[in-house]
Short mmCIF file of C-alpha atoms and ligand atoms in Angstrom, two decimals:
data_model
loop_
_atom_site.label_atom_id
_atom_site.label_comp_id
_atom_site.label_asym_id
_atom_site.label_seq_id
_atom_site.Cartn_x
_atom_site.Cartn_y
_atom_site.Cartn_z
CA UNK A 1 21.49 28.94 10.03
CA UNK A 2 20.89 25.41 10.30
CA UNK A 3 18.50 23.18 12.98
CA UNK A 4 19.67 19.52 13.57
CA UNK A 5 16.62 18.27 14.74
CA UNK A 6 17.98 14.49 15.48
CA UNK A 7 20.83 13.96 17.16
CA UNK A 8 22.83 11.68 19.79
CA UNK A 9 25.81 13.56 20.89
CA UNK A 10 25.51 11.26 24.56
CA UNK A 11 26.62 8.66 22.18
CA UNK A 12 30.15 7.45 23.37
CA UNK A 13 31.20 8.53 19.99
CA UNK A 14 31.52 11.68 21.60
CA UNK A 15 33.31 10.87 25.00
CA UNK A 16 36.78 12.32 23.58
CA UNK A 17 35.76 15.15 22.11
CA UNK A 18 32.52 16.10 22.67
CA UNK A 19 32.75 19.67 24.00
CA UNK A 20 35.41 21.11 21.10
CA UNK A 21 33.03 19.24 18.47
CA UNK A 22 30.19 20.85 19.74
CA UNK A 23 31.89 24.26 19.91
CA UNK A 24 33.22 23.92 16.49
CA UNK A 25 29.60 23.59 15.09
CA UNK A 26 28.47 27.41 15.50
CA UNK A 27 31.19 28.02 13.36
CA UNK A 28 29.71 26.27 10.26
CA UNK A 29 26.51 27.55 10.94
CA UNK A 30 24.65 25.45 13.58
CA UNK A 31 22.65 27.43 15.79
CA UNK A 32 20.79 24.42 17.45
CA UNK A 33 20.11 20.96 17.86
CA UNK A 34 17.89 18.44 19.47
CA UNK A 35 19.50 15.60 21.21
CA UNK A 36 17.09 12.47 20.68
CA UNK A 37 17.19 9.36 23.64
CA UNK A 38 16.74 5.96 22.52
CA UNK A 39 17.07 4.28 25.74
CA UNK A 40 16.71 4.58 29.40
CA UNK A 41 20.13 5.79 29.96
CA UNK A 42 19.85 8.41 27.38
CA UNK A 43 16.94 10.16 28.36
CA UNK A 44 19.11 11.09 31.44
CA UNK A 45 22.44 11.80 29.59
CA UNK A 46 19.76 14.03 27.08
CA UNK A 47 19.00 15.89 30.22
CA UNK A 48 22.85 16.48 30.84
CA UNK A 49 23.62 17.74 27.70
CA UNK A 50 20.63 20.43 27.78
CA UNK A 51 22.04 20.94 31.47
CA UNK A 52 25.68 22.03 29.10
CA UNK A 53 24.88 23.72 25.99
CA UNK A 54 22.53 26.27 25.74
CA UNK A 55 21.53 25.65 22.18
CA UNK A 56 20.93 22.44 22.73
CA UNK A 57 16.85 20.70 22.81
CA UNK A 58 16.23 17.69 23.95
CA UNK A 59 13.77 14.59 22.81
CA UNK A 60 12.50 11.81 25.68
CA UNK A 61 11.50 8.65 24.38
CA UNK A 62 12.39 5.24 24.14
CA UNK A 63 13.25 3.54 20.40
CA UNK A 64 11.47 0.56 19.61
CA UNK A 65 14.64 -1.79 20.00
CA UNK A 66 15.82 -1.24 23.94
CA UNK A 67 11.89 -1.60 24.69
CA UNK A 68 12.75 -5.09 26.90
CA UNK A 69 11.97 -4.66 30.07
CA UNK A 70 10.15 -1.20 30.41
CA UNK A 71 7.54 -0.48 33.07
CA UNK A 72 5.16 1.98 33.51
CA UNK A 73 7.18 3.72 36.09
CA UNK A 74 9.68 4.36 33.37
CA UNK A 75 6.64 6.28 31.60
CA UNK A 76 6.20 8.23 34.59
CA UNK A 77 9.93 9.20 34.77
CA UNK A 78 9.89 10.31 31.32
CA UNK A 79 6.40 12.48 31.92
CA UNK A 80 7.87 13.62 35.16
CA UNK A 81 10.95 14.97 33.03
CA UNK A 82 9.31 16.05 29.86
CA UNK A 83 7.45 18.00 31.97
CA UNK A 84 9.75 19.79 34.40
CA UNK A 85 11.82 21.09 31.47
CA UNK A 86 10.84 23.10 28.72
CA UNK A 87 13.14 22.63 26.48
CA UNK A 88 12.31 19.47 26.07
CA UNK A 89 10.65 20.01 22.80
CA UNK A 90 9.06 16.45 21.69
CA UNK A 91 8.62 12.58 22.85
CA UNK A 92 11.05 10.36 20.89
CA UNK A 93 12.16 8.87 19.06
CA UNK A 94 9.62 6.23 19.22
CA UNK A 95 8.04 3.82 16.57
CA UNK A 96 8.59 0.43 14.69
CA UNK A 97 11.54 -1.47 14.14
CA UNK A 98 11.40 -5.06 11.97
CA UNK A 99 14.62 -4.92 10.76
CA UNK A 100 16.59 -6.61 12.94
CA UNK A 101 15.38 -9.64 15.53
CA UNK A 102 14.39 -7.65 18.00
CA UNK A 103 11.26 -7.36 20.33
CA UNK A 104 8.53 -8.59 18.85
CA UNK A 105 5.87 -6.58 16.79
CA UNK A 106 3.54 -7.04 19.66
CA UNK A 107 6.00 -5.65 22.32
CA UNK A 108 6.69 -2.85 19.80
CA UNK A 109 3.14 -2.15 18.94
CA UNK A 110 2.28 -1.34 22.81
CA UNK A 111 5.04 0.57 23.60
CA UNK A 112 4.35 2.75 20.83
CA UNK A 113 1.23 3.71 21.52
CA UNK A 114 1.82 3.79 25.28
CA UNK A 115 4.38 6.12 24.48
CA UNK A 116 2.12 8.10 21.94
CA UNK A 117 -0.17 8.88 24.95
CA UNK A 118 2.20 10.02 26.81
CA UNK A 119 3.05 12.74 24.15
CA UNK A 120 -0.71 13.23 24.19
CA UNK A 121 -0.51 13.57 27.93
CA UNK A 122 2.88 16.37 27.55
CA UNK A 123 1.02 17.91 24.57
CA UNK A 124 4.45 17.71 22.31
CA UNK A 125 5.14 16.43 19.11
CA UNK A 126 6.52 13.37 18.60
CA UNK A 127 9.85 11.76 16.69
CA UNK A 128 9.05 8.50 14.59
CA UNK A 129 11.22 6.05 14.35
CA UNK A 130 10.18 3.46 11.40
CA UNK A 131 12.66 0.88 9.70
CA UNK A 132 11.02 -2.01 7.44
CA UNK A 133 7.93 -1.58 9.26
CA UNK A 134 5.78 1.23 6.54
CA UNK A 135 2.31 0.24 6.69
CA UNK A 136 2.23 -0.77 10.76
CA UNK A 137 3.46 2.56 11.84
CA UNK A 138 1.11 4.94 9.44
CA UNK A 139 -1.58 2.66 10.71
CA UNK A 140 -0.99 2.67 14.61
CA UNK A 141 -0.20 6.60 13.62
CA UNK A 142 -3.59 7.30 12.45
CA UNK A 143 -5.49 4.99 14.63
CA UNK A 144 -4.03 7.20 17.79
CA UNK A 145 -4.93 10.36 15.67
CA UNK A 146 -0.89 11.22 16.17
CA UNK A 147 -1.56 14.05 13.48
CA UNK A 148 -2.97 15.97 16.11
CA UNK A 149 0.32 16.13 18.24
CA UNK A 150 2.11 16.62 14.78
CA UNK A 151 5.72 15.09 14.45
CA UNK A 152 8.44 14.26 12.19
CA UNK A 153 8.99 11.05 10.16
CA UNK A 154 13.06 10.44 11.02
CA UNK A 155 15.59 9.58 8.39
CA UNK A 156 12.44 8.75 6.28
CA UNK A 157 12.66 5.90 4.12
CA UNK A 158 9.35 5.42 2.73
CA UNK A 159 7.87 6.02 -0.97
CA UNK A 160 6.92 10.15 -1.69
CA UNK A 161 3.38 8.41 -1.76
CA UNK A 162 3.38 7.82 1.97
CA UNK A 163 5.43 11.01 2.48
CA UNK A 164 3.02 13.03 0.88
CA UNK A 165 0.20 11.03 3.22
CA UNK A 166 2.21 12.00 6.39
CA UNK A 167 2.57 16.46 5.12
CA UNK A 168 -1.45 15.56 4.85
CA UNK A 169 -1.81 14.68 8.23
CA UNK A 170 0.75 17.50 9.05
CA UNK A 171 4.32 15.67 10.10
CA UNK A 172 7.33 16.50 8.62
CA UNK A 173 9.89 14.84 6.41
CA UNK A 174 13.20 13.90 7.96
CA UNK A 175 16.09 14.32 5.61
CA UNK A 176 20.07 13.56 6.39
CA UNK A 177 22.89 11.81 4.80
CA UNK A 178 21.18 9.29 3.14
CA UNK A 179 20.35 11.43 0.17
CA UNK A 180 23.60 11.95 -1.08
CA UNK A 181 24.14 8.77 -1.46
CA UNK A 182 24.23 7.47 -4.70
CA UNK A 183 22.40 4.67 -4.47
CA UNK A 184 18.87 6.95 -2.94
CA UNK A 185 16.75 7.31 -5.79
CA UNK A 186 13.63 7.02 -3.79
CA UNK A 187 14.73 9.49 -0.82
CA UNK A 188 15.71 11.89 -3.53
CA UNK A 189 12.77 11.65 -5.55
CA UNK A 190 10.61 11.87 -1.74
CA UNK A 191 12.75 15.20 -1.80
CA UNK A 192 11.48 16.07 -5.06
CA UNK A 193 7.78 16.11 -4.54
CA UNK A 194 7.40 16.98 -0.41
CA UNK A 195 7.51 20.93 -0.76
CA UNK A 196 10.12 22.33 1.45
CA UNK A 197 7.60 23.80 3.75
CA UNK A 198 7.71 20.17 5.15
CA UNK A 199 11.28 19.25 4.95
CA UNK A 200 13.98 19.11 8.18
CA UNK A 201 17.47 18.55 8.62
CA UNK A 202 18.59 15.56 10.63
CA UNK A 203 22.34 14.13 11.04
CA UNK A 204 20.89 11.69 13.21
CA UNK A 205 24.95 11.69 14.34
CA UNK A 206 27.19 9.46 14.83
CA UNK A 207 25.36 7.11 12.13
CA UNK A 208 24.59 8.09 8.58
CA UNK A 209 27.51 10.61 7.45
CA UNK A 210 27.10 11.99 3.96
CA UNK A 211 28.78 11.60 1.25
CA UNK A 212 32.52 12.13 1.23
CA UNK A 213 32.29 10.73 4.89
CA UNK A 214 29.93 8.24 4.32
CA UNK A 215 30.54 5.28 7.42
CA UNK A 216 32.83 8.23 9.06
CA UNK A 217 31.14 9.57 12.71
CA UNK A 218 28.69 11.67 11.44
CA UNK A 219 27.96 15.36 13.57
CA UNK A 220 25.53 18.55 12.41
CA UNK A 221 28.51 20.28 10.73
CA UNK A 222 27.87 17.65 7.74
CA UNK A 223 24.62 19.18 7.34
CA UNK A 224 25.97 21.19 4.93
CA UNK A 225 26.58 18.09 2.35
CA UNK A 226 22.91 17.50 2.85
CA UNK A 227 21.85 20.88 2.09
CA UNK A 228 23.56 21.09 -0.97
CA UNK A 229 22.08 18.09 -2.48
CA UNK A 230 18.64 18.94 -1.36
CA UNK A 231 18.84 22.56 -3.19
CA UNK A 232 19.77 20.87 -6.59
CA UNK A 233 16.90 18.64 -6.51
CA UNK A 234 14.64 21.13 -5.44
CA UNK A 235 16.46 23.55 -8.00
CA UNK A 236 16.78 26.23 -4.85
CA UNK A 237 19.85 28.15 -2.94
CA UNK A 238 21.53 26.44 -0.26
CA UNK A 239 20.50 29.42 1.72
CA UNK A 240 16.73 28.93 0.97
CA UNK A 241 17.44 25.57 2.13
CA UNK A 242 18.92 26.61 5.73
CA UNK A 243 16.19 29.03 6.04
CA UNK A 244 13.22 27.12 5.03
CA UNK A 245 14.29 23.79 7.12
CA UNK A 246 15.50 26.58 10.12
CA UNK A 247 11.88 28.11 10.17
CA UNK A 248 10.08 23.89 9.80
CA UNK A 249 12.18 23.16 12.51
CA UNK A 250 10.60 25.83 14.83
CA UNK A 251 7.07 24.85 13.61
CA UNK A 252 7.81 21.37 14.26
CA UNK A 253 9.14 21.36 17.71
CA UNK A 254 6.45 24.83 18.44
CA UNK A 255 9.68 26.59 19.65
CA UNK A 256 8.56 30.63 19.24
CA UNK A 257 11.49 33.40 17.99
CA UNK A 258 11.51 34.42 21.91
CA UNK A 259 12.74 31.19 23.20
CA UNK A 260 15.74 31.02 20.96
CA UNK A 261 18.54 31.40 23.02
NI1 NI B 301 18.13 8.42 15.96
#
């Protein structure tokens, strides 16, 4: 069985055939995903989605790039939803963005540790977003003791040095597409040394498709490619791959055997 735990099937992407997509995916073995909000709209269309698939989790949160503009009320919103449904299962994705112009690292800084008390203040884990900016997010990370709420490193990108500082302070390691692509020596060698104890699945759909559908729309069924490539570095089963990442994915997102629907 496999858990896409980073998602965005509001995306437009989706608007033609988002329900027969979603359908299709039990079929190739996804039992559940989370769909992750990145902006203000999102975290409502995340609620609608929950609202029309059962299997589907949800993630509240605003990404470091549509910060412009958010208020404190917003916060509120989000705690107020986080908190009226339980399957919301973590605050995200949230972090540090440098790569493009965007807002500017002070801007980003605050909202990411405004938004790292409010997972504090929802007691859930939290999704990190972090893209050319390494050292400020593990710093702003430990100095708001985020270890404590636990969490998962998205579509990490970092050396296996910091990945093995992150299963330390107890996150997890967010693996998709990018590893089959031949150009990811340092994701695949992060695969190598983070035991699979700490290791999820993430299409983080429509962007990143594996390899052969690399710059295609990406969606969970593709998880499969990823899978694959992460049991012949780790010299493992594809099934001990689904299972392992199936069972992190529960751990990381504290959702018990009884909730599954
Ligand atoms: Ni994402």
């Amino acid at each position: 069985m496999i858990f896409d735990t980073h998602c965005h099937y509001d995306d437009e992407k989706y608007d033609n055939d988002r329900d027969e997509l979603i359908k299709s995916m039990e079929k190739e073995g996804v039992r559940h995903f989370v769909n992750v909000s990145a902006d203000k709209d999102s975290v409502d269309k995340t609620l609608e989605i929950l609202e029309k698939y059962p299997q589907s989790y949800g993630a509240l949160g605003i990404h470091p790039s549509e910060i412009r503009g958010l208020t404190d009320a917003d916060m509120e919103n989000i705690k107020e939803k986080a908190l009226s449904n339980d399957r919301i299962v973590a605050i995200g994705e949230i972090g540090l963005d440098y790569w493009e112009e965007g807002p500017d690292k002070d801007s980003q800084a605050f909202w990411f540790r405004r938004q790292l008390a409010l997972a504090r203040e929802v007691n859930k884990p939290v999704i990190i977003h972090s893209r050319d900016a390494v050292q400020d997010t593990y710093d702003i990370l430990m100095e708001e003791k985020a270890g404590e709420l636990g969490g998962v490193i998205h579509c990490f990108s970092a050396s296996a040095e910091m990945a093995e500082r992150y299963v330390k302070k107890g996150f997890y390691i967010g693996i998709g597409g990018v590893i089959t692509f031949k150009n990811a020596k340092k994701l695949q060698e992060v695969a190598e040394k983070t035991p699979l104890d700490r290791i999820v699945l993430e299409t983080d759909c429509p962007y990143l498709a594996p390899t052969p559908y690399r710059g295609k729309r990406n969606y969970s069924g593709y998880l499969t490619f990823v899978a694959e490539k992460l049991a012949e570095i780790k010299g493992v089963t594809t099934e001990e791959v689904y299972n392992a990442t199936y069972e992190n994915a529960l751990k990381l997102y504290r959702i018990k055997d009884g909730d599954i629907r």
